[in-house]
PDB file of C-alpha atoms in Angstrom:
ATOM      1  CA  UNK X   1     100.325  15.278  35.024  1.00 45.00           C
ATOM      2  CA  UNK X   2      99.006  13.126  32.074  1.00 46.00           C
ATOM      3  CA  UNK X   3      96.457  14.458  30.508  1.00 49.00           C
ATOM      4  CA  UNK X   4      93.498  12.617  28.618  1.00 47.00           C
ATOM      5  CA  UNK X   5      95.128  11.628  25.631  1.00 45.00           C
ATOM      6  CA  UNK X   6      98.064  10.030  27.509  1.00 45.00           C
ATOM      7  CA  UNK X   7      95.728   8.370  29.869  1.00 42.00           C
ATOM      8  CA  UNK X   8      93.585   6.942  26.956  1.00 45.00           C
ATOM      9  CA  UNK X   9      97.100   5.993  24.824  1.00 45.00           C
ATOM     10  CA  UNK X  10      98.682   4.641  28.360  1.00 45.00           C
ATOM     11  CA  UNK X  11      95.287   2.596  28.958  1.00 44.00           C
ATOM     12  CA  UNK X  12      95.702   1.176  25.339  1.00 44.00           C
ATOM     13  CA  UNK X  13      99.193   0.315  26.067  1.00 43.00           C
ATOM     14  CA  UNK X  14      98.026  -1.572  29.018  1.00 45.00           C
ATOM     15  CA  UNK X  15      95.863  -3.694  26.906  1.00 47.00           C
ATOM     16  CA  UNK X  16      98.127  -4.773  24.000  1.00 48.00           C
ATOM     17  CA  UNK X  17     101.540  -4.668  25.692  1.00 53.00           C
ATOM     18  CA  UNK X  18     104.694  -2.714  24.635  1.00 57.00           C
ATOM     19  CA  UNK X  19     103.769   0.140  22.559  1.00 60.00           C
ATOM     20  CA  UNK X  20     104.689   0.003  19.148  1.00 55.00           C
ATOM     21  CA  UNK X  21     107.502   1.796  17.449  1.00 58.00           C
ATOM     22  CA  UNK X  22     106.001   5.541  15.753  1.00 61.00           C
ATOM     23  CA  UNK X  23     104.739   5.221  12.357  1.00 59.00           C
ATOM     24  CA  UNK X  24     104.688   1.064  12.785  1.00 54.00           C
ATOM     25  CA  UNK X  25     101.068  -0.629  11.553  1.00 61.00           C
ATOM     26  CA  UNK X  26      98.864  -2.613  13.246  1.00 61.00           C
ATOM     27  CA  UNK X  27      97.630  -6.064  11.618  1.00 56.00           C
ATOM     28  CA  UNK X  28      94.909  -8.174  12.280  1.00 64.00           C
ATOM     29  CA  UNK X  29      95.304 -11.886  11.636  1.00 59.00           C
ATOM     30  CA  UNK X  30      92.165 -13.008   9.884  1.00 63.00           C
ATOM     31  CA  UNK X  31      89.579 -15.073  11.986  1.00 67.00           C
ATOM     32  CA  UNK X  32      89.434 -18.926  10.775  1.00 62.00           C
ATOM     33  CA  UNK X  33      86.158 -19.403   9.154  1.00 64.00           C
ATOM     34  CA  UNK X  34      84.700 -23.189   9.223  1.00 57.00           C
ATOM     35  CA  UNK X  35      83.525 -23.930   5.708  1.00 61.00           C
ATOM     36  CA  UNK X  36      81.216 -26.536   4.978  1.00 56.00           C
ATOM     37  CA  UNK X  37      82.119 -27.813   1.116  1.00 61.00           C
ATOM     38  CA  UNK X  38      78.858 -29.236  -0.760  1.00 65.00           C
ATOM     39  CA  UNK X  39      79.323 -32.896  -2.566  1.00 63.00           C
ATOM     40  CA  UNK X  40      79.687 -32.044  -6.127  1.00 69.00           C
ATOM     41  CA  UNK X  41      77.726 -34.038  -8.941  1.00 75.00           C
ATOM     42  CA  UNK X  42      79.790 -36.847  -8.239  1.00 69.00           C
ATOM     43  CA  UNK X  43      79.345 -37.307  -4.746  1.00 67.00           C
ATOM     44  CA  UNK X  44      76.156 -37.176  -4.933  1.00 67.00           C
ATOM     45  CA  UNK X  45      75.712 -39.645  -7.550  1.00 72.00           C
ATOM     46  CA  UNK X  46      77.654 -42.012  -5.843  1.00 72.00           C
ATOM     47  CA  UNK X  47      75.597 -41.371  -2.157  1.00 72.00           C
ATOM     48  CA  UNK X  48      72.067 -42.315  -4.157  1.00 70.00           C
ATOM     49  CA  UNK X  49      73.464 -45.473  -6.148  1.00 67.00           C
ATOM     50  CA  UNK X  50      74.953 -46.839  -2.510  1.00 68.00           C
ATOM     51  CA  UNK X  51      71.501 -45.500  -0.978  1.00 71.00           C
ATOM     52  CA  UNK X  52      70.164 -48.136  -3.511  1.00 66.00           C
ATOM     53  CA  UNK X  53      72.225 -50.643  -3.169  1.00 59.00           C
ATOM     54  CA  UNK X  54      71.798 -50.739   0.425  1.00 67.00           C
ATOM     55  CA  UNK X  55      67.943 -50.580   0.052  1.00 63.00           C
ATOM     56  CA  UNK X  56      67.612 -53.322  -2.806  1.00 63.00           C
ATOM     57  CA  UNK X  57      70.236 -55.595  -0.508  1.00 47.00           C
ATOM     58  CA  UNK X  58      67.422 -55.117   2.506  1.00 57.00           C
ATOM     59  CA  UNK X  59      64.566 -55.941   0.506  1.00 56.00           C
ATOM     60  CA  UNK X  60      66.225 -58.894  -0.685  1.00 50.00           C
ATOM     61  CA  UNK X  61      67.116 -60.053   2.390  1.00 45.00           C
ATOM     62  CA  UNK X  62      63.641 -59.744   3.914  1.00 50.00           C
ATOM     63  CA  UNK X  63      61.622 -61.436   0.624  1.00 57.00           C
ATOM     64  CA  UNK X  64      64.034 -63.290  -1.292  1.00 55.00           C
ATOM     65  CA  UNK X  65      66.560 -64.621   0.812  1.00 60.00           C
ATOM     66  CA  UNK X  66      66.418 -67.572   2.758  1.00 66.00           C
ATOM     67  CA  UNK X  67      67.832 -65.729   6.047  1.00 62.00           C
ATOM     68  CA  UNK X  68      63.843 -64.611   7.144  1.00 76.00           C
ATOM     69  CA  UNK X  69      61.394 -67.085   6.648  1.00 90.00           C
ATOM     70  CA  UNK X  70      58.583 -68.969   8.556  1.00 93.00           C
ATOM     71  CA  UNK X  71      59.961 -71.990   9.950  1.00 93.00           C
ATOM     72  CA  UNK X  72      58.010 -72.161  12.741  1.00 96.00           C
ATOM     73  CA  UNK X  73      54.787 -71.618  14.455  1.00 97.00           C
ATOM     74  CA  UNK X  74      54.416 -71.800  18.150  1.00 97.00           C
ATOM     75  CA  UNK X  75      50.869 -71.411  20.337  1.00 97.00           C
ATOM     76  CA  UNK X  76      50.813 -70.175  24.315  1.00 97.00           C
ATOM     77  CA  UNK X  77      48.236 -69.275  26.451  1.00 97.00           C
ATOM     78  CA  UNK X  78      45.776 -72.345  25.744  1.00 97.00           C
ATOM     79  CA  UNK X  79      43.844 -74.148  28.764  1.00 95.00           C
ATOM     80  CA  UNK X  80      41.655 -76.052  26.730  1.00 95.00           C
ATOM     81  CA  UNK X  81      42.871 -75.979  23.362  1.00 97.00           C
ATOM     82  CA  UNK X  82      46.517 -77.674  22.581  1.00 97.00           C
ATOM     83  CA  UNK X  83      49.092 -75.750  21.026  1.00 97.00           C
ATOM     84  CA  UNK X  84      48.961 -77.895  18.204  1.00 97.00           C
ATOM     85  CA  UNK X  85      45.225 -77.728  17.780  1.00 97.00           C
ATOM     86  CA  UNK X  86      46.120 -73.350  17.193  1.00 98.00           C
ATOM     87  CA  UNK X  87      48.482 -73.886  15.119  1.00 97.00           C
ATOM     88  CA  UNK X  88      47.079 -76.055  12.968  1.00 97.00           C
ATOM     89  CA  UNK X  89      43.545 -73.472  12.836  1.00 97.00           C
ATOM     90  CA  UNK X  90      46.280 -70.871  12.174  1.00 97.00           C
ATOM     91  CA  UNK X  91      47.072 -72.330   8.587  1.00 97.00           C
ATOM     92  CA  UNK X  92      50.291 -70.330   8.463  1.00 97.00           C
ATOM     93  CA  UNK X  93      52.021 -70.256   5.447  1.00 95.00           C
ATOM     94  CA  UNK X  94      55.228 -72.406   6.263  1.00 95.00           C
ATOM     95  CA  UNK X  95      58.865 -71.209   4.191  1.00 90.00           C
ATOM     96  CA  UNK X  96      57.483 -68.176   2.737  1.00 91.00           C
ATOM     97  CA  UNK X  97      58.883 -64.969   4.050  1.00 92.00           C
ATOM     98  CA  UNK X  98      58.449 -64.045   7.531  1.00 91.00           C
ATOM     99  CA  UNK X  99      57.847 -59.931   6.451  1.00 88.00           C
ATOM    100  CA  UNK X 100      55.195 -60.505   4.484  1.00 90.00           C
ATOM    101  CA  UNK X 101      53.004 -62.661   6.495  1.00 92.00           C
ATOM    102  CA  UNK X 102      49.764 -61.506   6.751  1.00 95.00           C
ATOM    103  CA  UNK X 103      49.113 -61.244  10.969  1.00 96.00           C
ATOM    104  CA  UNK X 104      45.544 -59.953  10.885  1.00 96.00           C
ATOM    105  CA  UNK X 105      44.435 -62.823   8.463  1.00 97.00           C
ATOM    106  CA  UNK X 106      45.507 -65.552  10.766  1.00 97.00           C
ATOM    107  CA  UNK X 107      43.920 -63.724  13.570  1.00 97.00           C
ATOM    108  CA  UNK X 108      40.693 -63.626  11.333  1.00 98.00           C
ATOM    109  CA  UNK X 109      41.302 -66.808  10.561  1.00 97.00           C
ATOM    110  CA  UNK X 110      42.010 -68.467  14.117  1.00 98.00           C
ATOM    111  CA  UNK X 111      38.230 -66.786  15.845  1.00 97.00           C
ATOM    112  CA  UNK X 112      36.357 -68.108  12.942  1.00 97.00           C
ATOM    113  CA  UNK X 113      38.049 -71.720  13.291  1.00 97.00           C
ATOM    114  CA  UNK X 114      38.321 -71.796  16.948  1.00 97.00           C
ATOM    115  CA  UNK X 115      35.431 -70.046  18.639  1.00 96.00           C
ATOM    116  CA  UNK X 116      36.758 -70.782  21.965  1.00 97.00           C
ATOM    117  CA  UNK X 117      39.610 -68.220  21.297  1.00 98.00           C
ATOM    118  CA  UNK X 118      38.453 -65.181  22.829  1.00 97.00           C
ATOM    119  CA  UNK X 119      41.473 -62.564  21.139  1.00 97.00           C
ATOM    120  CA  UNK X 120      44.934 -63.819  20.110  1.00 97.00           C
ATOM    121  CA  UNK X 121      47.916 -61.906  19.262  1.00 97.00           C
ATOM    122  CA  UNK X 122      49.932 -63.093  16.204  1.00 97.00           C
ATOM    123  CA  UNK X 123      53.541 -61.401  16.401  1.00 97.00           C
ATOM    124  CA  UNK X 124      56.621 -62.020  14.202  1.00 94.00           C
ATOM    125  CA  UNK X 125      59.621 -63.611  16.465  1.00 93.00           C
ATOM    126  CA  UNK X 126      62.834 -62.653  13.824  1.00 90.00           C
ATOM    127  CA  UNK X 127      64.017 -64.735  12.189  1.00 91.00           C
ATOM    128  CA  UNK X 128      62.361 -67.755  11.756  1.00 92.00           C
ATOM    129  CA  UNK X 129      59.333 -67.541  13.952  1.00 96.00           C
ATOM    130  CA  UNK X 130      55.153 -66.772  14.635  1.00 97.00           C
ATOM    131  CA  UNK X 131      53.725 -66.399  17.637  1.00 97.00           C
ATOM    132  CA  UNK X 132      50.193 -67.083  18.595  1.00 98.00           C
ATOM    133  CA  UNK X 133      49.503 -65.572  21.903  1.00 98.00           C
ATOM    134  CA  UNK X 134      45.654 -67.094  22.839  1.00 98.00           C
ATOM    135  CA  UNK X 135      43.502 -65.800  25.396  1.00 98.00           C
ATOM    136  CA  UNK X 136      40.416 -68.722  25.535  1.00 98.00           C
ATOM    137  CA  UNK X 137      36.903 -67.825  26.835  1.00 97.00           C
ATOM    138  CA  UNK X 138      35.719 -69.385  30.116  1.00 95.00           C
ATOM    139  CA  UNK X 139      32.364 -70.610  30.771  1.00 95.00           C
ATOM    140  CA  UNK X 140      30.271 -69.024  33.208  1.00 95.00           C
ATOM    141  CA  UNK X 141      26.893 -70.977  32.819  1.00 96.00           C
ATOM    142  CA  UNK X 142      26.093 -73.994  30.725  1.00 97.00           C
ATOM    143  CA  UNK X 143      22.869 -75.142  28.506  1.00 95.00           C
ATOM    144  CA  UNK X 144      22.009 -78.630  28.615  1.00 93.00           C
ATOM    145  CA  UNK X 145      21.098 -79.506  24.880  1.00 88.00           C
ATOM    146  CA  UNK X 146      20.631 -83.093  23.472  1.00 90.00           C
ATOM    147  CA  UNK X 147      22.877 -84.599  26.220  1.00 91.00           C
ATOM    148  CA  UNK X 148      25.436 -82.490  25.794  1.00 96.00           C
ATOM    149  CA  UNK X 149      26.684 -78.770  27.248  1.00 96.00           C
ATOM    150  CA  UNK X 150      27.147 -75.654  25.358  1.00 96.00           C
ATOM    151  CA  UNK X 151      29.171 -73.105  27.454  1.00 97.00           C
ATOM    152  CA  UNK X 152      28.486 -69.538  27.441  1.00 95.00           C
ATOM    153  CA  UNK X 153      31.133 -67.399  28.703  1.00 94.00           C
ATOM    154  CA  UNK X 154      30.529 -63.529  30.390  1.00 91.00           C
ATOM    155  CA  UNK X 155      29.593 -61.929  27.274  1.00 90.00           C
ATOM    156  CA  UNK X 156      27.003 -64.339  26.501  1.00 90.00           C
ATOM    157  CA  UNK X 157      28.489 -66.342  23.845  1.00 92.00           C
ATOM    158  CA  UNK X 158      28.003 -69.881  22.801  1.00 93.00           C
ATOM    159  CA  UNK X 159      30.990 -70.836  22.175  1.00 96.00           C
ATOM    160  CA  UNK X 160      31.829 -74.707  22.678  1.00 95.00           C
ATOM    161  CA  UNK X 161      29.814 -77.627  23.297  1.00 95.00           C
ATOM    162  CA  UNK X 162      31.119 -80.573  25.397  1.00 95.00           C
ATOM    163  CA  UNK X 163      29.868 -83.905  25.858  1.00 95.00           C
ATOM    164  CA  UNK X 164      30.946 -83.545  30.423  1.00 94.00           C
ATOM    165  CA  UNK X 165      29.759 -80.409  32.252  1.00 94.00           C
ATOM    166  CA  UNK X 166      33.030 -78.444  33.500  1.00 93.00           C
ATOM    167  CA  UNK X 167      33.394 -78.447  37.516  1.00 91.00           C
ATOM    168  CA  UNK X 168      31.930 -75.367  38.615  1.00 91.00           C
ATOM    169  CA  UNK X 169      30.088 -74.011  36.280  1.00 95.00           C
ATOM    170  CA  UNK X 170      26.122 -73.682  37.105  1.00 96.00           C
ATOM    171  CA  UNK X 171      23.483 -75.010  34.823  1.00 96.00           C
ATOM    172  CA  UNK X 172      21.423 -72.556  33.544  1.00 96.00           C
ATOM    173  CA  UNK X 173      17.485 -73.026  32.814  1.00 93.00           C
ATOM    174  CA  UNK X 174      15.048 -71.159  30.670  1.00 88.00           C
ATOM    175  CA  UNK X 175      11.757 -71.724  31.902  1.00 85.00           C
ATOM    176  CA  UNK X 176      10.082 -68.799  30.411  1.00 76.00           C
ATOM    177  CA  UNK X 177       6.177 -68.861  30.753  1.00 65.00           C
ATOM    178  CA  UNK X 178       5.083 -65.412  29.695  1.00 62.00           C
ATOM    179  CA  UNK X 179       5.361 -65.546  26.009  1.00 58.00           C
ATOM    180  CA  UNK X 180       4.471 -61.812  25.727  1.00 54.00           C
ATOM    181  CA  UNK X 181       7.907 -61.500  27.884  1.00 53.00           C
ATOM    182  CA  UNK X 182       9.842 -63.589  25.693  1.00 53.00           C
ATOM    183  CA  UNK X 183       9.621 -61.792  22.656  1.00 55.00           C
ATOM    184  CA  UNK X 184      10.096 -57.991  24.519  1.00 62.00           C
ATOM    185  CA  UNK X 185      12.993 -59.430  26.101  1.00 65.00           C
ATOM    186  CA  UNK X 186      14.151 -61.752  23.491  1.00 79.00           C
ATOM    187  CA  UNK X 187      16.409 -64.854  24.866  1.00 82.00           C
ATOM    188  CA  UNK X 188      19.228 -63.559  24.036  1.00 85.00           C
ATOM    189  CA  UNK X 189      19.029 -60.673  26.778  1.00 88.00           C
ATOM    190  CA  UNK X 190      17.281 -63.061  29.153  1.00 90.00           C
ATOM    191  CA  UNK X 191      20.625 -64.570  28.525  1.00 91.00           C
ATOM    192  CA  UNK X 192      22.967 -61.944  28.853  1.00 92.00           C
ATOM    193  CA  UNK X 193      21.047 -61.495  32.154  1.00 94.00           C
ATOM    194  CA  UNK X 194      21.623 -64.942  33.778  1.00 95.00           C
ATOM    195  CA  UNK X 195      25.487 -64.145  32.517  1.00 95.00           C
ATOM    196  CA  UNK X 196      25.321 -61.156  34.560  1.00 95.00           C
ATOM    197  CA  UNK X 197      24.020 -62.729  37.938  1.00 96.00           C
ATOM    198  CA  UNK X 198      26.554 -65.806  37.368  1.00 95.00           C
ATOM    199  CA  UNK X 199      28.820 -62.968  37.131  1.00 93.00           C
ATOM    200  CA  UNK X 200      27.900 -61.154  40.425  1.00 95.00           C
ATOM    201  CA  UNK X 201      27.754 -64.559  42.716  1.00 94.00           C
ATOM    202  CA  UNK X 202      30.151 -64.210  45.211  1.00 90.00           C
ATOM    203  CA  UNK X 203      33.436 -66.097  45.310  1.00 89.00           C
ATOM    204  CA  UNK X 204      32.254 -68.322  48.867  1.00 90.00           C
ATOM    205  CA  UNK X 205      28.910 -68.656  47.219  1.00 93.00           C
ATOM    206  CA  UNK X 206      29.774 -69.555  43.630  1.00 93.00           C
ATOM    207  CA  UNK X 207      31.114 -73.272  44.217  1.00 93.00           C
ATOM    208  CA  UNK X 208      27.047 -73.883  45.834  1.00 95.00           C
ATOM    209  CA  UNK X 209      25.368 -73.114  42.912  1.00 96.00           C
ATOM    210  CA  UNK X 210      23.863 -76.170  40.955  1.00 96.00           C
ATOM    211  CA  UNK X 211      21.714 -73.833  38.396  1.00 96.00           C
ATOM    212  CA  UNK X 212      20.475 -70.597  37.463  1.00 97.00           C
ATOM    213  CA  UNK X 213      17.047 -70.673  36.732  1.00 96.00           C
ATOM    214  CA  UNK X 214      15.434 -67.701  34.368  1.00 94.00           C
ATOM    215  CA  UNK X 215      11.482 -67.830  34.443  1.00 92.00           C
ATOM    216  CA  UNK X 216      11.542 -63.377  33.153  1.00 90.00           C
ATOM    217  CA  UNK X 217      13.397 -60.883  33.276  1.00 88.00           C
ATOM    218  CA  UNK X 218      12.719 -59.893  36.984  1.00 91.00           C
ATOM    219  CA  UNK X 219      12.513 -63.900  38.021  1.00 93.00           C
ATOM    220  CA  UNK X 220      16.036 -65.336  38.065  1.00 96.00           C
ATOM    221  CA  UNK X 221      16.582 -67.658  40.710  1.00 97.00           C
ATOM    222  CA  UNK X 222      19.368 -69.960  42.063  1.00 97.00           C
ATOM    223  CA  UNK X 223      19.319 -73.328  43.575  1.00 97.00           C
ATOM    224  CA  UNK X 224      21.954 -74.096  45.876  1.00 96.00           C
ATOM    225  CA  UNK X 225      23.514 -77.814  47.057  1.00 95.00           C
ATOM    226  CA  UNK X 226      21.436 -79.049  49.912  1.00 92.00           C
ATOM    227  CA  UNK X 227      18.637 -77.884  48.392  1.00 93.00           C
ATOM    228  CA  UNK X 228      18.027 -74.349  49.065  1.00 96.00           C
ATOM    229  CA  UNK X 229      17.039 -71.548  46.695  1.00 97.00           C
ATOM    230  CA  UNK X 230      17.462 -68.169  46.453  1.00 97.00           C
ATOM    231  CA  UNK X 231      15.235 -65.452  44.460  1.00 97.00           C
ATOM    232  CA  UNK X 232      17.323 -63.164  42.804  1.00 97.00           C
ATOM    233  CA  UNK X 233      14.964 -61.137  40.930  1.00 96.00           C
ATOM    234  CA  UNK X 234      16.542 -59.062  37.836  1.00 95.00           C
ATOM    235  CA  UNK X 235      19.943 -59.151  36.837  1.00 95.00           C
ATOM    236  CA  UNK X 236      20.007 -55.363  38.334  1.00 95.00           C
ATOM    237  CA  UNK X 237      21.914 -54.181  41.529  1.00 96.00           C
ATOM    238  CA  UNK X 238      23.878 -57.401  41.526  1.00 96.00           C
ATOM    239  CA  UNK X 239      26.924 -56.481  43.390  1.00 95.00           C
ATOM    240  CA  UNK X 240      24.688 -55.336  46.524  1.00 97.00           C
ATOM    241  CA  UNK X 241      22.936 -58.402  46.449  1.00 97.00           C
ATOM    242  CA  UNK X 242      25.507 -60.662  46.260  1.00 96.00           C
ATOM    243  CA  UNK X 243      26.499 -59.076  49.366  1.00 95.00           C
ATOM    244  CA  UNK X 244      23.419 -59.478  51.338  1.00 96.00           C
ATOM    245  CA  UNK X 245      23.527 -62.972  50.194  1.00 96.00           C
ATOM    246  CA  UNK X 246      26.750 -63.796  51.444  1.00 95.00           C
ATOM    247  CA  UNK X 247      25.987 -62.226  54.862  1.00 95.00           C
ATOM    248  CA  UNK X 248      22.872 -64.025  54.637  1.00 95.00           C
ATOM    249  CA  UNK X 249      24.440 -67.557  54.301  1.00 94.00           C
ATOM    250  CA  UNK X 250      26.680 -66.576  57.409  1.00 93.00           C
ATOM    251  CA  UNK X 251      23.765 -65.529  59.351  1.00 94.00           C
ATOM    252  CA  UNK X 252      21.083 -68.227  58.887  1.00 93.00           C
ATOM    253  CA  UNK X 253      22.935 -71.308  58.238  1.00 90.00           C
ATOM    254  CA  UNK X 254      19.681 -73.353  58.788  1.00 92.00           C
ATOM    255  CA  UNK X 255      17.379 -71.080  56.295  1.00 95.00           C
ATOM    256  CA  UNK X 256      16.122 -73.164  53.032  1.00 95.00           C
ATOM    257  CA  UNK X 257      14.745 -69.639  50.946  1.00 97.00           C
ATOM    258  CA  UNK X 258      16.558 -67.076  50.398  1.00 97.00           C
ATOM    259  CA  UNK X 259      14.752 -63.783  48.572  1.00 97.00           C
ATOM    260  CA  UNK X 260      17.124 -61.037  48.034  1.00 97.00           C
ATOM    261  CA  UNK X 261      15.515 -59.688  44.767  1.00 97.00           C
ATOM    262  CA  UNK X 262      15.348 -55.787  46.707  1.00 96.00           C
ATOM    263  CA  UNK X 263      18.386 -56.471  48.348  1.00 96.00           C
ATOM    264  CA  UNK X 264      17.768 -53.312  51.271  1.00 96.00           C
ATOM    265  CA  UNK X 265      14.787 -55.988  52.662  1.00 96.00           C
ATOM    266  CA  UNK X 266      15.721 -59.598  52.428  1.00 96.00           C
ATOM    267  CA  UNK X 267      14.018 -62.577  54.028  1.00 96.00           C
ATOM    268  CA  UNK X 268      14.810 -65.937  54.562  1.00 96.00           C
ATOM    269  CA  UNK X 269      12.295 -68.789  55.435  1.00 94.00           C
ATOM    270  CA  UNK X 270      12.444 -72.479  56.279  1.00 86.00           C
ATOM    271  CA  UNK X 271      14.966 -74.415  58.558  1.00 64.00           C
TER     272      UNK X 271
END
């Protein structure tokens, strides 16, 4: 019967094969070590000057080549305007490189020029090419002034004036009588105001309406084709009472007055 140290020198057998000859040595083979070698002085010398090159050859090629410069300028988005109208406000600098174009001066440039521009987005188009992306304010009421329009859009700019009212687009009246009221209010948020009931009118509704009439703050009114008017009232819960108006319209088809200024009691008069 084997005893321990046969079972422990058998078991070791088992594991490395044969067993070796008495008084023969083991060796190890060494293990294969990955070794990463550093550039010398050299190497790196010569990794910086390319690094240069490289980077001298790219800013050449962006300033002082001609491979990327504005050629060309080209407008979208107008409805009004004309592409050539933007890019003539946009004054870009023509054959100079493309890189160093200064976008936020044009835009600058462009809303002081062209106060009809709402926002515009000026983007480079490598290699040759600006882009003028225009987004154009719309009027939602107009001021009659000398014979001519201005248009204010939903923010309560003034931003155009036109010799032919747009289609659409209700005339709006200041007819303040309460002086006291004018200056608390100022005209500018008695303004803002008829904006925000133009605003509110519902889409059915909206093609009606001649004017807007502002006599205070809590007086806005609105006169309708075929004559009929409607009290508004302030500029406040608009949404509900452009609602109530709507059903209203449905309702009594034959009214004439229409007084929705607390829009939870209504009335309507006249046939």
């Amino acid at each position: 019967m084997a005893g321990p140290t046969t079972a422990r020198r058998g078991a070791t057998t088992s594991r490395s094969g044969p067993p070796a000859p008495p008084g023969a040595r083991r060796f190890r083979l060494p293990r294969p070590r990955l070794r990463l070698r550093r550039p010398g002085r050299r190497g790196v010398i010569i990794i910086a000057v390319l690094a240069a090159l490289l980077g001298g050859f790219g800013a050449w090629a962006l300033y002082g080549s001609d491979w990327l410069r504005l050629e060309s300028v080209r407008a979208a988005g107008t409805q009004v305007l004309t592409p050539r109208e933007v890019v003539a406000a946009a004054a870009a600098p023509l054959h100079t490189p493309l890189a160093s174009v200064d976008t936020d001066a044009i835009e600058h440039r462009l809303l002081a020029r062209l106060p009809r521009i709402k926002r515009v987005e000026v983007t480079r188009s490598w290699p040759h090419t600006l882009g003028l992306e225009v987004t154009e304010r719309t009027p939602e009421l107009l001021l009659q002034t000398n014979g001519k329009f201005e248009e204010v859009d939903g923010e309560g700019v003034r931003f155009a004036t036109v010799a032919r009212a747009p289609k659409g687009v209700p005339l709006l009246t200041l007819t303040v009588s309460d002086p006291a009221g004018s200056r608390r209010f100022g005209t500018g948020r008695l303004l803002r105001a008829a904006v925000a009931v133009a605003r509110d009118l519902p889409p059915a509704v909206r093609p009606d309406v001649r004017s807007v009439r502002v006599r205070s703050y809590d007086a806005i009114s609105l006169e309708l084709a075929g004559g009929r008017t409607v009290l508004w009232g302030s500029s406040e819960q608009g949404a509900e009472k452009a609602k109530v108006l709507a059903a209203l319209l449905k309702a009594a088809r034959d009214a004439r007055h229409f007084d929705i200024s607390v829009p939870s009691a209504p009335a309507v008069s006249g046939s």
